[in-house]
PDB file of C-alpha atoms in Angstrom:
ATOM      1  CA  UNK A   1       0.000   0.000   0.000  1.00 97.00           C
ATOM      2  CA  UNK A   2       1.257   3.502  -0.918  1.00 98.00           C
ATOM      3  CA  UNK A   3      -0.177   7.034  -1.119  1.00 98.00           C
ATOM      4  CA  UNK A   4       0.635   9.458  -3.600  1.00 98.00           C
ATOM      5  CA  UNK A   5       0.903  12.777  -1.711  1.00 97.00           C
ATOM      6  CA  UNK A   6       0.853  16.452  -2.470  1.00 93.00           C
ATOM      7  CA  UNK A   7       2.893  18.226   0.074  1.00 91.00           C
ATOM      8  CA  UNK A   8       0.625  21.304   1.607  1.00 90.00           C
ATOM      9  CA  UNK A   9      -2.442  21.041  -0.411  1.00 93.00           C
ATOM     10  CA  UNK A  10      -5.179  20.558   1.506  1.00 96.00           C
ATOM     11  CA  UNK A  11      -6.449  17.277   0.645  1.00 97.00           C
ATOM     12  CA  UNK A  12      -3.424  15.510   1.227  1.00 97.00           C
ATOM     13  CA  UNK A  13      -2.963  17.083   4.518  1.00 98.00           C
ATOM     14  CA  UNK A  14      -5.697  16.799   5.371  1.00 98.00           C
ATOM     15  CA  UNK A  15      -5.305  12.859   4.904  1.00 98.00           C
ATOM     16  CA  UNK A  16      -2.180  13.071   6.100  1.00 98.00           C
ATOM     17  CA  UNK A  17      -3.727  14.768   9.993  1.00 98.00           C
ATOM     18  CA  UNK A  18      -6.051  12.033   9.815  1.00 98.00           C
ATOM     19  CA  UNK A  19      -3.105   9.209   9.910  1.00 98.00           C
ATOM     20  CA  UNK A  20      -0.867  10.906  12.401  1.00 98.00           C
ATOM     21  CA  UNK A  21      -4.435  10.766  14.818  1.00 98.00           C
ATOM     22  CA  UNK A  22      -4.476   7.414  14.284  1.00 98.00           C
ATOM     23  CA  UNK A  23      -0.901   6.863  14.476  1.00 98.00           C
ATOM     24  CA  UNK A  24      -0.923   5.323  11.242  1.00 98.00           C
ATOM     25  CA  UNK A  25       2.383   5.114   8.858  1.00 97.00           C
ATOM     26  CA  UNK A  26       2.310   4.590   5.193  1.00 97.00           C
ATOM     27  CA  UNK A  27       4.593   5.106   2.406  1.00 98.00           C
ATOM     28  CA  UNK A  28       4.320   8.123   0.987  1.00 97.00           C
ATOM     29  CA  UNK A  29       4.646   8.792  -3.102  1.00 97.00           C
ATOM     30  CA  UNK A  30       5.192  12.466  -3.238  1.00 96.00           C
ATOM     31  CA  UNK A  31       4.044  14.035  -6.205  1.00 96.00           C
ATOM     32  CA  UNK A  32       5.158  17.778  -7.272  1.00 93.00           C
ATOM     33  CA  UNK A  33       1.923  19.741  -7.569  1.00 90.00           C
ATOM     34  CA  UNK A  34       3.282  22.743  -8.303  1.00 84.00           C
ATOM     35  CA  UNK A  35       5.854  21.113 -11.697  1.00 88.00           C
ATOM     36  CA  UNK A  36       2.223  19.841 -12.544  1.00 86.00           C
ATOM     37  CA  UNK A  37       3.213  16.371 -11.757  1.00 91.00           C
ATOM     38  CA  UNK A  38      -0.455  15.327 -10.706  1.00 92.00           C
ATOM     39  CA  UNK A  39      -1.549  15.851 -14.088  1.00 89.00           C
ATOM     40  CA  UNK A  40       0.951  13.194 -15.573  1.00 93.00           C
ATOM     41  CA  UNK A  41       0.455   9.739 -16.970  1.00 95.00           C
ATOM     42  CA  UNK A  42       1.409   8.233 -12.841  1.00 94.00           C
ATOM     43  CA  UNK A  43      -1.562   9.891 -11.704  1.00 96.00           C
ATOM     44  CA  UNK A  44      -4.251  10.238 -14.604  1.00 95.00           C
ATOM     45  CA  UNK A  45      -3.647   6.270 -14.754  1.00 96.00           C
ATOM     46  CA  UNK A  46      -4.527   6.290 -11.533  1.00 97.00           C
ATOM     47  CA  UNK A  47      -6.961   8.918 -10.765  1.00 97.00           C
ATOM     48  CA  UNK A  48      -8.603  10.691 -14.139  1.00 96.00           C
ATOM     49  CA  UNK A  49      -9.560  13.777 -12.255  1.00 95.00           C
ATOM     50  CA  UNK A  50      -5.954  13.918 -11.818  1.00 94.00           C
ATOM     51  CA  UNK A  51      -6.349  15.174  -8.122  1.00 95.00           C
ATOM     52  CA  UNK A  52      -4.284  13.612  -4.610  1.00 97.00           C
ATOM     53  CA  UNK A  53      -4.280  12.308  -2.579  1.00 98.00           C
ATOM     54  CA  UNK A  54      -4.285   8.586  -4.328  1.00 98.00           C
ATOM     55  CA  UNK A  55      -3.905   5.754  -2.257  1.00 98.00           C
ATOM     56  CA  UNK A  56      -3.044   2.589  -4.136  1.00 98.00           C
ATOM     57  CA  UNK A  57      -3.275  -0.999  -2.700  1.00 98.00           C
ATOM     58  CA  UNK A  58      -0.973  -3.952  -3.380  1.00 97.00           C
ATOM     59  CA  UNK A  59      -2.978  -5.588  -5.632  1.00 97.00           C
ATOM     60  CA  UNK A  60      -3.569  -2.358  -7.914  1.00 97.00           C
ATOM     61  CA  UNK A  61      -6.878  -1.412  -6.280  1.00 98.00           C
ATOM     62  CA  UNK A  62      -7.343   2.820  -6.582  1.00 98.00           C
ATOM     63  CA  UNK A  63      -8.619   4.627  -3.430  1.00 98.00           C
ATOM     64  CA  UNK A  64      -9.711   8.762  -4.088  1.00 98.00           C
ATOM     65  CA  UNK A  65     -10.794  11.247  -2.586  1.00 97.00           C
ATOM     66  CA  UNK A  66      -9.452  12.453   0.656  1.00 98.00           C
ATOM     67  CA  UNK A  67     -12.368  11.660   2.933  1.00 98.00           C
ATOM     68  CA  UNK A  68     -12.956   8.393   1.548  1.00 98.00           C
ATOM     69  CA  UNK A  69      -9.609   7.709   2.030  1.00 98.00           C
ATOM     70  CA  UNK A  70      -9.922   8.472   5.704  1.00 98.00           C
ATOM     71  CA  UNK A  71     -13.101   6.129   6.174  1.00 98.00           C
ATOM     72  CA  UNK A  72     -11.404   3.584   4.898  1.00 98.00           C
ATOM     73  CA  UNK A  73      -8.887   3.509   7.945  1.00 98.00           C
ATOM     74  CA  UNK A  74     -11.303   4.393  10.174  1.00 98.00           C
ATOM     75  CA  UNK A  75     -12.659   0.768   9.225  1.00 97.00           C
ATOM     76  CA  UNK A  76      -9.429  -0.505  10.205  1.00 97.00           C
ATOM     77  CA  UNK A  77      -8.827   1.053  13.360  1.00 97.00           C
ATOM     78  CA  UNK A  78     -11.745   2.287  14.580  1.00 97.00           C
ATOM     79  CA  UNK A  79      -9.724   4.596  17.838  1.00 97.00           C
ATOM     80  CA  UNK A  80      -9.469   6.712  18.040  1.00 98.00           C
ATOM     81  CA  UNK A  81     -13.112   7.477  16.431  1.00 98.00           C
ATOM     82  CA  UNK A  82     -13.103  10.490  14.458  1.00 98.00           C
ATOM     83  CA  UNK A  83     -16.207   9.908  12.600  1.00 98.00           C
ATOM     84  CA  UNK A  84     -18.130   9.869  16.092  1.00 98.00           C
ATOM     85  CA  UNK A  85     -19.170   7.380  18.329  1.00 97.00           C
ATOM     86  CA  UNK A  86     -22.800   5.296  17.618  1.00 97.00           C
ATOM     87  CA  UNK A  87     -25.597   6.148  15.261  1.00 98.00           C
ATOM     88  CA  UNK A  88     -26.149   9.772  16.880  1.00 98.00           C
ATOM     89  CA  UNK A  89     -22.941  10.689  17.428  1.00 98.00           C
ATOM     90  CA  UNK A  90     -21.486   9.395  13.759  1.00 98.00           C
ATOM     91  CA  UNK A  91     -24.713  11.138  11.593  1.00 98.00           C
ATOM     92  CA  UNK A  92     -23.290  14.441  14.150  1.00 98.00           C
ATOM     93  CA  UNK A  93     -20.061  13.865  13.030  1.00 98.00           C
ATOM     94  CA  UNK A  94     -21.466  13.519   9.331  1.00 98.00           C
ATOM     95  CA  UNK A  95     -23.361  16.519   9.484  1.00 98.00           C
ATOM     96  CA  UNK A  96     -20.525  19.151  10.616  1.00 98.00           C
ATOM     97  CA  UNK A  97     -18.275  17.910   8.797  1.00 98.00           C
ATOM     98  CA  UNK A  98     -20.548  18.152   5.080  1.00 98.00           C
ATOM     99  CA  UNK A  99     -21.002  21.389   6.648  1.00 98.00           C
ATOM    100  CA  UNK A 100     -17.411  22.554   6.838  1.00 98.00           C
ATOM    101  CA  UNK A 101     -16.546  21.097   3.599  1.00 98.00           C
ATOM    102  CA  UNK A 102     -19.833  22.605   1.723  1.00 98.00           C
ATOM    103  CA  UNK A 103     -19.631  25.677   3.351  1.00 98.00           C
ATOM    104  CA  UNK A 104     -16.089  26.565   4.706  1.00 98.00           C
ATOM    105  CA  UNK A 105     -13.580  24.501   3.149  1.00 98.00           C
ATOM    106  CA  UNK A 106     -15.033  24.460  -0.673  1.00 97.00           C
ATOM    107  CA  UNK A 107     -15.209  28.337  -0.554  1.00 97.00           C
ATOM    108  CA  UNK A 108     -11.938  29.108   0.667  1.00 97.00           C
ATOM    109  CA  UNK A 109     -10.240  26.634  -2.127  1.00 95.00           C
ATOM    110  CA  UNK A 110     -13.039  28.453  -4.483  1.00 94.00           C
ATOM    111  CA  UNK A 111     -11.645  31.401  -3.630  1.00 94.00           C
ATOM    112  CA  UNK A 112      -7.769  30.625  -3.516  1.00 92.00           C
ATOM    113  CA  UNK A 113      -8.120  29.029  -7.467  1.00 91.00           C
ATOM    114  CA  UNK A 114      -9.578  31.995  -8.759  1.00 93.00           C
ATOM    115  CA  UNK A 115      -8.102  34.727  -7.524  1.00 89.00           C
ATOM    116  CA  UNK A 116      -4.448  34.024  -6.501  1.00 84.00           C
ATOM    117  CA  UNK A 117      -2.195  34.534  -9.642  1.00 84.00           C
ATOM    118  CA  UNK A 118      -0.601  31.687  -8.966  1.00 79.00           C
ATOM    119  CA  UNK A 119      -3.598  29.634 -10.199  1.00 82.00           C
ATOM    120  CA  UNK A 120      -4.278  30.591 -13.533  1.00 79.00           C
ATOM    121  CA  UNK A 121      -2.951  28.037 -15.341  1.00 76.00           C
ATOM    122  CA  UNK A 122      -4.700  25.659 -13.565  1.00 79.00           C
ATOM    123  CA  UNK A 123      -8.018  27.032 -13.289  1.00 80.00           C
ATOM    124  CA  UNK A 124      -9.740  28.212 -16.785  1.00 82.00           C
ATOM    125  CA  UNK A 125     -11.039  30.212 -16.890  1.00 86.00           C
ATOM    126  CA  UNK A 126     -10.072  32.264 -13.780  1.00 84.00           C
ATOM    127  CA  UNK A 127     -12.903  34.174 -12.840  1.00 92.00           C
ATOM    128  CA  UNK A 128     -12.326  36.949 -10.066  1.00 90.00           C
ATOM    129  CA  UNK A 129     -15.545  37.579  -9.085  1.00 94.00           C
ATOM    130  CA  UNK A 130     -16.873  34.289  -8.350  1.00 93.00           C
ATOM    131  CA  UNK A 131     -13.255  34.118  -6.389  1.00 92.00           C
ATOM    132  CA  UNK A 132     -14.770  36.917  -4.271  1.00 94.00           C
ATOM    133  CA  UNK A 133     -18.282  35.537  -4.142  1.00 96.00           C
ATOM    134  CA  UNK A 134     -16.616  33.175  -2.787  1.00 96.00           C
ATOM    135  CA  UNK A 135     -14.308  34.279  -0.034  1.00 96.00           C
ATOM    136  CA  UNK A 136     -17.957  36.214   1.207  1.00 96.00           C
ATOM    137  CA  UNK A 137     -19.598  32.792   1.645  1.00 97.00           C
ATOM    138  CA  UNK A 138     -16.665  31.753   3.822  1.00 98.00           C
ATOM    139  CA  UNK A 139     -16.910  34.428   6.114  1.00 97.00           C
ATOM    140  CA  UNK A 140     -20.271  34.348   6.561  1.00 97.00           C
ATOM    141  CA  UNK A 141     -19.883  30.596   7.342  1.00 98.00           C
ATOM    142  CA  UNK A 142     -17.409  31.312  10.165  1.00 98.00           C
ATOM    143  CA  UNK A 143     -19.670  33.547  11.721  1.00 98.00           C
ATOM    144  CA  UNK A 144     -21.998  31.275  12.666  1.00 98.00           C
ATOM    145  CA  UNK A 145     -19.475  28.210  13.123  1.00 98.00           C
ATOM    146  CA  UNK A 146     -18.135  30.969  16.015  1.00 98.00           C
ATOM    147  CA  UNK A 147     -21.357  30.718  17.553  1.00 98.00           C
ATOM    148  CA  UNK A 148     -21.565  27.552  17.582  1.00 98.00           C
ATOM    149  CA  UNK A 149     -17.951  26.918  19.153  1.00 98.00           C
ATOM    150  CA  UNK A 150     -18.595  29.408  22.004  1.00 97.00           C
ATOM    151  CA  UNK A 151     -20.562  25.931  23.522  1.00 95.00           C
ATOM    152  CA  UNK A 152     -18.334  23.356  23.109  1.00 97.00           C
ATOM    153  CA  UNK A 153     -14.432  22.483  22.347  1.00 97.00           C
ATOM    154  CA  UNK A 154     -14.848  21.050  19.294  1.00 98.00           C
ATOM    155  CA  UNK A 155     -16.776  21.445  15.447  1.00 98.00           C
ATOM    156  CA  UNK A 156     -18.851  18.219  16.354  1.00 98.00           C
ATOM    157  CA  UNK A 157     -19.144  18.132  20.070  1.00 96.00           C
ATOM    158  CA  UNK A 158     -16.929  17.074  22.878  1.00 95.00           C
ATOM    159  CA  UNK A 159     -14.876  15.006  20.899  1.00 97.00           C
ATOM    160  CA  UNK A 160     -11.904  15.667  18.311  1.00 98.00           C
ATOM    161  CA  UNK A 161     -13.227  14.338  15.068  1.00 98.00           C
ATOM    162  CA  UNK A 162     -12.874  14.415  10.734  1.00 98.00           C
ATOM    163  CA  UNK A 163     -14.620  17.838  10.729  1.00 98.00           C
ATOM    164  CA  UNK A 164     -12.328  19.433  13.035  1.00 98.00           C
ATOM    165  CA  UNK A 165      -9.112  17.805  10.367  1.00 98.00           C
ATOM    166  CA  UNK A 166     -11.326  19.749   7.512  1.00 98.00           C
ATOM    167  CA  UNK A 167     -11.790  22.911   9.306  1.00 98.00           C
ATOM    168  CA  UNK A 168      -8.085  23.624  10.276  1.00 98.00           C
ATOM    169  CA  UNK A 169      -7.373  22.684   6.573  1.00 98.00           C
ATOM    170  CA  UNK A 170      -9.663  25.368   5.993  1.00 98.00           C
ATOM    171  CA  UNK A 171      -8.476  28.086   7.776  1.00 98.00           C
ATOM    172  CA  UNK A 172      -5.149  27.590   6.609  1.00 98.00           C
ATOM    173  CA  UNK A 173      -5.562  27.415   3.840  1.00 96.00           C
ATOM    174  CA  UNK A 174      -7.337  31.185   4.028  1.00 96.00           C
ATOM    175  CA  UNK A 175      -3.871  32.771   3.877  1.00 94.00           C
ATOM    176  CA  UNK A 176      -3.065  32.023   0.303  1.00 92.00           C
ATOM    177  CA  UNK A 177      -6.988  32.071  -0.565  1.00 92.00           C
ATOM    178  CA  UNK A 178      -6.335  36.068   1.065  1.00 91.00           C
ATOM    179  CA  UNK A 179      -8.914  35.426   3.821  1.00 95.00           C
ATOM    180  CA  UNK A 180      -8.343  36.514   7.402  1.00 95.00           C
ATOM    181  CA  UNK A 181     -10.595  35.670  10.473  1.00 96.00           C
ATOM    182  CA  UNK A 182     -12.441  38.789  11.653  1.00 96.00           C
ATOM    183  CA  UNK A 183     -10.742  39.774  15.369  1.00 97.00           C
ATOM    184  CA  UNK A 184     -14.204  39.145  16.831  1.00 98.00           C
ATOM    185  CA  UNK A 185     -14.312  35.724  16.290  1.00 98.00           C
ATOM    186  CA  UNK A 186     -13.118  34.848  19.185  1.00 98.00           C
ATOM    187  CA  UNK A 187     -14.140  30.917  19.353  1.00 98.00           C
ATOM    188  CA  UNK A 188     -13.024  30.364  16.329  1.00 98.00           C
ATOM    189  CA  UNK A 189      -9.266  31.864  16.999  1.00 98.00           C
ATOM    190  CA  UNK A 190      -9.490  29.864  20.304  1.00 98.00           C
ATOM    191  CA  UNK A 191     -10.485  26.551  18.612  1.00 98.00           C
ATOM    192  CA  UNK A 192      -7.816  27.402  15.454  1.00 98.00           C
ATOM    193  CA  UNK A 193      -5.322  27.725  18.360  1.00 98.00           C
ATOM    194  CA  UNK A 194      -5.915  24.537  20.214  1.00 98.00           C
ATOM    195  CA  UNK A 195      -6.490  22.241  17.199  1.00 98.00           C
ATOM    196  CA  UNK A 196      -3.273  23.738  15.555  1.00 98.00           C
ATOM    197  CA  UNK A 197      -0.764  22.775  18.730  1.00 98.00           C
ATOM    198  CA  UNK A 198      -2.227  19.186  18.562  1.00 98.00           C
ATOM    199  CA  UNK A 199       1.141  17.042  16.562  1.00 98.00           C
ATOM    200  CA  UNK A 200      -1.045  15.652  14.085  1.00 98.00           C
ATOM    201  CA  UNK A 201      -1.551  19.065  12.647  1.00 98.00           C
ATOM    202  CA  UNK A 202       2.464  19.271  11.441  1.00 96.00           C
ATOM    203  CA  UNK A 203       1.824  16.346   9.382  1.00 94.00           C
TER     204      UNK A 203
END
């Protein structure tokens, strides 16, 4: 087994913070996103939307998509659980973290891919504007994600789970997308804080 990596883009870290919480070690392919390497005949082969992570199994079987990915080993070692804990607590776990991804993390990479220069070969057309749409939706989002931390420690609940790993992708990744968190958001800086000194987050 082997997973084809790419470095600080936010699906493969975010992949990558799921295995270090599970203490998980796998080889690691990386793969040069920004030479363009993920749109090569290693990946397409592999994956035809051309996107990482990719894990591959011995016997040739293809794994996508990030989230997928991290199911998968949440099958295989189920602790710690960070898709929740019985039928309540897993459809919780569900729901924040289609949340984040719908409404937090898709914006912000939304945003990042069509305004920063650095994207415009990659995304054509390159339209500002819906960049900007964009990066409004996000912070709008926050807002009331920051209410909803000022009750609890973490996105889902009590418990450190997969939509806490998308959410600190997220906000991360606003500083290249050329999003900051408002000052008032206090929860949210206080969360950010805590779930960036955990290890797995340097993965």
């Amino acid at each position: 087994m082997k997973l084809f990596d790419g470095g600080r883009a936010p699906n493969p870290r975010r992949t990558r913070i799921f295995l270090a919480e599970k203490d998980i070690t796998i080889p690691l392919v990386p793969v040069d996103m920004g030479a363009l390497e993920h749109k090569g005949d290693a990946i397409a082969s592999r994956n035809p939307l051309r996107r990482l992570p990719v894990l591959e199994f011995d016997d040739g079987t293809i794994l996508c998509e990030s989230v997928a990915i991290c199911r998968y080993f949440e099958e295989l070692q189920p602790e710690p659980a960070l898709f929740g804990r019985g039928a309540l607590g897993k459809a919780t776990v569900e729901m924040w973290q289609r949340r984040v991804e719908f409404n937090l993390f898709g914006p912000v990479s939304a945003a990042f891919r069509h305004i920063h220069p650095a994207m415009k070969e990659w995304e054509v057309p390159q339209v500002s504007e819906w960049g900007e749409v964009n990066k409004a939706k996000a912070l709008e989002f926050m807002q009331l994600l920051d209410r909803e931390l000022s009750g609890r420690e973490f996105v889902a609940g009590d418990e450190f789970s997969i939509a806490d790993i998308t959410g600190l992708v997220a906000v991360d990744f606003m500083k290249p997308a050329r999003i900051s968190v408002p000052e008032e958001l206090v929860h949210i800086r206080r969360w950010h804080k805590a779930i960036s000194s955990r290890p797995s987050a340097a993965a």
